[in-house]
């Protein structure tokens, strides 16, 4: 059935701008949704905009309803269902997981004040303003303490007292930093020169702290999220700033900005569905966001370039955590057409997959399974077991399927279904004759061996219980041996029609570190290398296809270097 040419957007007024909240097929649906959002008392205004698509493809927007209401100025701590591990030191409080939790539990304050956790923790005036806001901090500390105590099995009151003590220490440290007049200014030097001018004899943690203090002095003057993002992006692109510790420091604050409630939506602009937004965020985290239909100076394109060429690990973590939390939520992936919900899920699943496993690791794999559970009638442990099997079954590439299950094993859901995951992995890898699912026939043997070895290493380093991990690595070892034997890999590498030099080099390349980790598979190739080395007058035969004496010497030196790297000498 053709989709209607008109749709109705519900936009929510936040401070000084409108933000898209939902899109509906009828005006009545949009009004119900908008008025419900307005009745919560936290939204200042809402409007319904009719978006009509003309026959020539152009869109015409008409405001059909607008309504404002007085908003309560009380700022309350937001409910949260997860918290970072135990915060025992100040460094833990400055860490990315703690700052992410601050962005969530202080959501309303962060959005209203337009201030990042880094600014709050490193600028005494901002920290004092937060501490003096209603009963916000004690409530937030209490909520985090309960979650941390439950997870660690400790006393909730004791955890709250410990966090309160850390807050006092944070305040004292920020107050002392505010009194310092000797810190260089970014405006006068640039970010990297500012960092270099800090006392290099200081411990690394103290030097980082002071650099963040200086950075926060600049950021608190900007009460606009995108202005902060522009400023940080410019600093990261400065010559010398995008490397080493300065880049890590900038990465942390960019992550804070991206963790603010409304920034991702402002950055991406209007999206056709939640699924489209999540796919774009996944691509953005990898520096692969399509620039199509975006201007060169588009902020999303600029951030995408930074993520493509620099190691912004904290920013990437925050973006993927936003995707994960949305997947675990209840909002439809494709609200305007429920029949496309499963297709939308499949596309998100596909976007997450990669040679290192699903983007976001175990938490993302868990979120995907929990989202898929909404498609099933059954719940509880049987429903979760079915969801795990069916999500894995929707991954066409066998190697990606193994990596997904390995990632899932490193999650709370995976810990509770370790046996189910182990059985799925054995069913996938337990038959050596099924090696064909794990290789690409058109690729050279070396590439296939590398791919299988990578999978073997990922299994070795996985969070599977020891018994299941040992069984899986044994299965993968058998797959490698079957591939080498059945496809005559050694014979293809050691082609008698080639010169001995080429044959020996091909074999040695496979023996190089990282190509084969399987003991049985590696031994098969090493035996053939040793057979060549034991030939009478091997050195002369190795270079007999070369006529130049200097070239012969260079070839022999390179061969013995490769022998050393492969552990033969």
mmCIF file of N, CA and C in Angstrom, residues 197-280:
data_model
loop_
_atom_site.group_PDB
_atom_site.id
_atom_site.type_symbol
_atom_site.label_atom_id
_atom_site.label_comp_id
_atom_site.label_asym_id
_atom_site.label_seq_id
_atom_site.Cartn_x
_atom_site.Cartn_y
_atom_site.Cartn_z
ATOM 1 N N UNK A 197 52.806 23.505 28.133
ATOM 2 C CA UNK A 197 53.316 24.497 29.085
ATOM 3 C C UNK A 197 53.014 24.124 30.528
ATOM 4 N N UNK A 198 52.122 23.172 30.745
ATOM 5 C CA UNK A 198 51.870 22.716 32.106
ATOM 6 C C UNK A 198 53.106 21.996 32.641
ATOM 7 N N UNK A 199 53.297 22.045 33.922
ATOM 8 C CA UNK A 199 54.496 21.485 34.559
ATOM 9 C C UNK A 199 54.613 19.993 34.242
ATOM 10 N N UNK A 200 55.613 19.638 33.441
ATOM 11 C CA UNK A 200 55.790 18.238 33.032
ATOM 12 C C UNK A 200 56.269 17.351 34.176
ATOM 13 N N UNK A 201 56.727 17.985 35.281
ATOM 14 C CA UNK A 201 57.183 17.175 36.418
ATOM 15 C C UNK A 201 56.009 16.680 37.263
ATOM 16 N N UNK A 202 54.820 17.196 36.998
ATOM 17 C CA UNK A 202 53.639 16.757 37.740
ATOM 18 C C UNK A 202 53.274 15.319 37.370
ATOM 19 N N UNK A 203 52.628 14.599 38.269
ATOM 20 C CA UNK A 203 52.102 13.277 37.885
ATOM 21 C C UNK A 203 51.137 13.436 36.719
ATOM 22 N N UNK A 204 51.049 12.418 35.879
ATOM 23 C CA UNK A 204 50.232 12.505 34.675
ATOM 24 C C UNK A 204 48.775 12.836 35.006
ATOM 25 N N UNK A 205 48.248 12.266 36.111
ATOM 26 C CA UNK A 205 46.854 12.505 36.474
ATOM 27 C C UNK A 205 46.619 13.970 36.827
ATOM 28 N N UNK A 206 47.581 14.590 37.535
ATOM 29 C CA UNK A 206 47.429 15.989 37.925
ATOM 30 C C UNK A 206 47.543 16.910 36.717
ATOM 31 N N UNK A 207 48.437 16.577 35.817
ATOM 32 C CA UNK A 207 48.596 17.385 34.605
ATOM 33 C C UNK A 207 47.326 17.326 33.748
ATOM 34 N N UNK A 208 46.752 16.141 33.627
ATOM 35 C CA UNK A 208 45.497 15.995 32.884
ATOM 36 C C UNK A 208 44.384 16.800 33.550
ATOM 37 N N UNK A 209 44.336 16.740 34.881
ATOM 38 C CA UNK A 209 43.303 17.475 35.613
ATOM 39 C C UNK A 209 43.398 18.971 35.333
ATOM 40 N N UNK A 210 44.601 19.513 35.400
ATOM 41 C CA UNK A 210 44.775 20.950 35.175
ATOM 42 C C UNK A 210 44.435 21.331 33.736
ATOM 43 N N UNK A 211 44.748 20.460 32.777
ATOM 44 C CA UNK A 211 44.398 20.740 31.383
ATOM 45 C C UNK A 211 42.883 20.786 31.226
ATOM 46 N N UNK A 212 42.169 19.909 31.922
ATOM 47 C CA UNK A 212 40.708 19.929 31.853
ATOM 48 C C UNK A 212 40.136 21.164 32.560
ATOM 49 N N UNK A 213 40.821 21.635 33.603
ATOM 50 C CA UNK A 213 40.399 22.873 34.266
ATOM 51 C C UNK A 213 40.463 24.038 33.289
ATOM 52 N N UNK A 214 41.585 24.138 32.565
ATOM 53 C CA UNK A 214 41.743 25.211 31.585
ATOM 54 C C UNK A 214 40.676 25.100 30.488
ATOM 55 N N UNK A 215 40.463 23.898 30.008
ATOM 56 C CA UNK A 215 39.472 23.683 28.960
ATOM 57 C C UNK A 215 38.071 24.055 29.455
ATOM 58 N N UNK A 216 37.764 23.717 30.701
ATOM 59 C CA UNK A 216 36.445 24.012 31.252
ATOM 60 C C UNK A 216 36.221 25.513 31.406
ATOM 61 N N UNK A 217 37.279 26.256 31.673
ATOM 62 C CA UNK A 217 37.139 27.713 31.785
ATOM 63 C C UNK A 217 36.640 28.314 30.473
ATOM 64 N N UNK A 218 37.026 27.720 29.373
ATOM 65 C CA UNK A 218 36.554 28.196 28.065
ATOM 66 C C UNK A 218 35.123 27.724 27.797
ATOM 67 N N UNK A 219 34.856 26.454 28.109
ATOM 68 C CA UNK A 219 33.574 25.858 27.743
ATOM 69 C C UNK A 219 32.394 26.440 28.525
ATOM 70 N N UNK A 220 32.609 26.822 29.791
ATOM 71 C CA UNK A 220 31.484 27.323 30.588
ATOM 72 C C UNK A 220 30.952 28.650 30.042
ATOM 73 N N UNK A 221 31.728 29.296 29.200
ATOM 74 C CA UNK A 221 31.266 30.554 28.608
ATOM 75 C C UNK A 221 30.342 30.324 27.415
ATOM 76 N N UNK A 222 30.222 29.065 26.981
ATOM 77 C CA UNK A 222 29.402 28.727 25.813
ATOM 78 C C UNK A 222 28.151 28.007 26.292
ATOM 79 N N UNK A 223 26.998 28.637 26.162
ATOM 80 C CA UNK A 223 25.748 28.029 26.610
ATOM 81 C C UNK A 223 24.960 27.513 25.413
ATOM 82 N N UNK A 224 25.653 26.806 24.556
ATOM 83 C CA UNK A 224 25.047 26.211 23.379
ATOM 84 C C UNK A 224 25.825 24.941 23.052
ATOM 85 N N UNK A 225 25.108 23.822 22.945
ATOM 86 C CA UNK A 225 25.798 22.537 22.751
ATOM 87 C C UNK A 225 26.615 22.511 21.462
ATOM 88 N N UNK A 226 26.046 22.987 20.388
ATOM 89 C CA UNK A 226 26.749 22.904 19.112
ATOM 90 C C UNK A 226 27.940 23.858 19.073
ATOM 91 N N UNK A 227 27.861 24.968 19.808
ATOM 92 C CA UNK A 227 29.019 25.866 19.906
ATOM 93 C C UNK A 227 30.168 25.159 20.629
ATOM 94 N N UNK A 228 29.844 24.421 21.680
ATOM 95 C CA UNK A 228 30.869 23.649 22.381
ATOM 96 C C UNK A 228 31.489 22.619 21.437
ATOM 97 N N UNK A 229 30.630 21.936 20.678
ATOM 98 C CA UNK A 229 31.120 20.905 19.771
ATOM 99 C C UNK A 229 32.018 21.507 18.694
ATOM 100 N N UNK A 230 31.627 22.655 18.153
ATOM 101 C CA UNK A 230 32.449 23.337 17.146
ATOM 102 C C UNK A 230 33.815 23.691 17.727
ATOM 103 N N UNK A 231 33.815 24.234 18.933
ATOM 104 C CA UNK A 231 35.058 24.652 19.586
ATOM 105 C C UNK A 231 35.986 23.461 19.802
ATOM 106 N N UNK A 232 35.435 22.382 20.330
ATOM 107 C CA UNK A 232 36.247 21.187 20.590
ATOM 108 C C UNK A 232 36.767 20.579 19.298
ATOM 109 N N UNK A 233 35.932 20.574 18.252
ATOM 110 C CA UNK A 233 36.370 20.049 16.960
ATOM 111 C C UNK A 233 37.523 20.852 16.394
ATOM 112 N N UNK A 234 37.456 22.181 16.527
ATOM 113 C CA UNK A 234 38.545 23.033 16.038
ATOM 114 C C UNK A 234 39.834 22.738 16.791
ATOM 115 N N UNK A 235 39.739 22.544 18.108
ATOM 116 C CA UNK A 235 40.937 22.222 18.893
ATOM 117 C C UNK A 235 41.520 20.880 18.463
ATOM 118 N N UNK A 236 40.651 19.900 18.211
ATOM 119 C CA UNK A 236 41.132 18.574 17.812
ATOM 120 C C UNK A 236 41.812 18.615 16.449
ATOM 121 N N UNK A 237 41.380 19.526 15.593
ATOM 122 C CA UNK A 237 41.972 19.613 14.250
ATOM 123 C C UNK A 237 43.235 20.461 14.217
ATOM 124 N N UNK A 238 43.565 21.118 15.323
ATOM 125 C CA UNK A 238 44.803 21.904 15.359
ATOM 126 C C UNK A 238 46.009 20.995 15.175
ATOM 127 N N UNK A 239 47.037 21.508 14.522
ATOM 128 C CA UNK A 239 48.270 20.745 14.358
ATOM 129 C C UNK A 239 48.838 20.393 15.723
ATOM 130 N N UNK A 240 49.060 19.123 15.951
ATOM 131 C CA UNK A 240 49.675 18.692 17.206
ATOM 132 C C UNK A 240 48.677 18.377 18.297
ATOM 133 N N UNK A 241 47.430 18.857 18.175
ATOM 134 C CA UNK A 241 46.464 18.591 19.241
ATOM 135 C C UNK A 241 45.897 17.186 19.128
ATOM 136 N N UNK A 242 45.749 16.714 17.879
ATOM 137 C CA UNK A 242 45.104 15.424 17.656
ATOM 138 C C UNK A 242 46.093 14.278 17.803
ATOM 139 N N UNK A 243 46.729 14.202 18.950
ATOM 140 C CA UNK A 243 47.680 13.113 19.204
ATOM 141 C C UNK A 243 47.876 12.979 20.708
ATOM 142 N N UNK A 244 48.173 11.779 21.140
ATOM 143 C CA UNK A 244 48.588 11.508 22.518
ATOM 144 C C UNK A 244 47.565 12.011 23.533
ATOM 145 N N UNK A 245 48.056 12.507 24.687
ATOM 146 C CA UNK A 245 47.181 12.910 25.776
ATOM 147 C C UNK A 245 46.237 14.051 25.419
ATOM 148 N N UNK A 246 46.698 15.101 24.708
ATOM 149 C CA UNK A 246 45.742 16.169 24.372
ATOM 150 C C UNK A 246 44.510 15.655 23.640
ATOM 151 N N UNK A 247 44.691 14.711 22.727
ATOM 152 C CA UNK A 247 43.541 14.172 22.004
ATOM 153 C C UNK A 247 42.626 13.411 22.950
ATOM 154 N N UNK A 248 43.194 12.648 23.878
ATOM 155 C CA UNK A 248 42.388 11.895 24.839
ATOM 156 C C UNK A 248 41.542 12.847 25.680
ATOM 157 N N UNK A 249 42.127 13.969 26.083
ATOM 158 C CA UNK A 249 41.404 14.938 26.894
ATOM 159 C C UNK A 249 40.251 15.554 26.103
ATOM 160 N N UNK A 250 40.515 15.925 24.864
ATOM 161 C CA UNK A 250 39.458 16.484 24.025
ATOM 162 C C UNK A 250 38.380 15.447 23.746
ATOM 163 N N UNK A 251 38.791 14.229 23.510
ATOM 164 C CA UNK A 251 37.850 13.134 23.265
ATOM 165 C C UNK A 251 36.858 13.018 24.417
ATOM 166 N N UNK A 252 37.344 13.126 25.646
ATOM 167 C CA UNK A 252 36.472 13.002 26.805
ATOM 168 C C UNK A 252 35.374 14.047 26.838
ATOM 169 N N UNK A 253 35.719 15.288 26.477
ATOM 170 C CA UNK A 253 34.710 16.343 26.547
ATOM 171 C C UNK A 253 33.773 16.277 25.342
ATOM 172 N N UNK A 254 34.289 15.902 24.168
ATOM 173 C CA UNK A 254 33.392 15.675 23.020
ATOM 174 C C UNK A 254 32.386 14.588 23.382
ATOM 175 N N UNK A 255 32.845 13.555 24.066
ATOM 176 C CA UNK A 255 31.943 12.486 24.509
ATOM 177 C C UNK A 255 30.867 13.031 25.443
ATOM 178 N N UNK A 256 31.259 13.931 26.358
ATOM 179 C CA UNK A 256 30.280 14.543 27.266
ATOM 180 C C UNK A 256 29.198 15.296 26.497
ATOM 181 N N UNK A 257 29.620 16.057 25.492
ATOM 182 C CA UNK A 257 28.655 16.833 24.703
ATOM 183 C C UNK A 257 27.700 15.889 23.979
ATOM 184 N N UNK A 258 28.245 14.832 23.369
ATOM 185 C CA UNK A 258 27.395 13.871 22.654
ATOM 186 C C UNK A 258 26.469 13.128 23.604
ATOM 187 N N UNK A 259 26.831 13.069 24.883
ATOM 188 C CA UNK A 259 25.995 12.385 25.865
ATOM 189 C C UNK A 259 24.856 13.232 26.394
ATOM 190 N N UNK A 260 24.850 14.529 26.087
ATOM 191 C CA UNK A 260 23.746 15.390 26.506
ATOM 192 C C UNK A 260 22.472 14.971 25.774
ATOM 193 N N UNK A 261 21.316 15.088 26.413
ATOM 194 C CA UNK A 261 20.077 14.492 25.889
ATOM 195 C C UNK A 261 19.701 14.863 24.463
ATOM 196 N N UNK A 262 19.850 16.125 24.070
ATOM 197 C CA UNK A 262 19.294 16.558 22.787
ATOM 198 C C UNK A 262 20.316 16.678 21.666
ATOM 199 N N UNK A 263 21.606 16.455 21.977
ATOM 200 C CA UNK A 263 22.645 16.790 20.998
ATOM 201 C C UNK A 263 22.622 15.874 19.777
ATOM 202 N N UNK A 264 22.482 14.577 19.986
ATOM 203 C CA UNK A 264 22.502 13.650 18.844
ATOM 204 C C UNK A 264 21.401 13.988 17.854
ATOM 205 N N UNK A 265 20.226 14.325 18.367
ATOM 206 C CA UNK A 265 19.114 14.658 17.483
ATOM 207 C C UNK A 265 19.401 15.953 16.718
ATOM 208 N N UNK A 266 19.950 16.959 17.412
ATOM 209 C CA UNK A 266 20.292 18.206 16.736
ATOM 210 C C UNK A 266 21.380 17.972 15.693
ATOM 211 N N UNK A 267 22.308 17.098 16.006
ATOM 212 C CA UNK A 267 23.438 16.843 15.111
ATOM 213 C C UNK A 267 22.981 16.166 13.825
ATOM 214 N N UNK A 268 22.126 15.153 13.944
ATOM 215 C CA UNK A 268 21.696 14.398 12.772
ATOM 216 C C UNK A 268 20.600 15.095 11.984
ATOM 217 N N UNK A 269 19.801 15.925 12.654
ATOM 218 C CA UNK A 269 18.677 16.555 11.974
ATOM 219 C C UNK A 269 17.487 15.616 11.926
ATOM 220 N N UNK A 270 16.480 15.987 11.143
ATOM 221 C CA UNK A 270 15.249 15.202 11.049
ATOM 222 C C UNK A 270 15.545 13.828 10.446
ATOM 223 N N UNK A 271 15.058 12.790 11.113
ATOM 224 C CA UNK A 271 15.250 11.416 10.665
ATOM 225 C C UNK A 271 13.897 10.784 10.356
ATOM 226 N N UNK A 272 13.878 9.890 9.393
ATOM 227 C CA UNK A 272 12.627 9.270 8.987
ATOM 228 C C UNK A 272 12.066 8.306 10.005
ATOM 229 N N UNK A 273 12.924 7.763 10.857
ATOM 230 C CA UNK A 273 12.491 6.789 11.860
ATOM 231 C C UNK A 273 13.587 6.638 12.889
ATOM 232 N N UNK A 274 13.266 5.997 13.998
ATOM 233 C CA UNK A 274 14.287 5.701 15.004
ATOM 234 C C UNK A 274 15.347 4.787 14.407
ATOM 235 N N UNK A 275 14.926 3.833 13.574
ATOM 236 C CA UNK A 275 15.879 2.912 12.941
ATOM 237 C C UNK A 275 16.897 3.674 12.101
ATOM 238 N N UNK A 276 16.440 4.642 11.323
ATOM 239 C CA UNK A 276 17.359 5.429 10.503
ATOM 240 C C UNK A 276 18.343 6.187 11.385
ATOM 241 N N UNK A 277 17.845 6.772 12.475
ATOM 242 C CA UNK A 277 18.724 7.505 13.388
ATOM 243 C C UNK A 277 19.773 6.582 13.997
ATOM 244 N N UNK A 278 19.374 5.386 14.428
ATOM 245 C CA UNK A 278 20.319 4.459 15.058
ATOM 246 C C UNK A 278 21.356 3.965 14.057
ATOM 247 N N UNK A 279 20.935 3.689 12.830
ATOM 248 C CA UNK A 279 21.887 3.267 11.802
ATOM 249 C C UNK A 279 22.901 4.370 11.523
ATOM 250 N N UNK A 280 22.438 5.607 11.477
ATOM 251 C CA UNK A 280 23.345 6.729 11.242
ATOM 252 C C UNK A 280 24.311 6.912 12.403
#
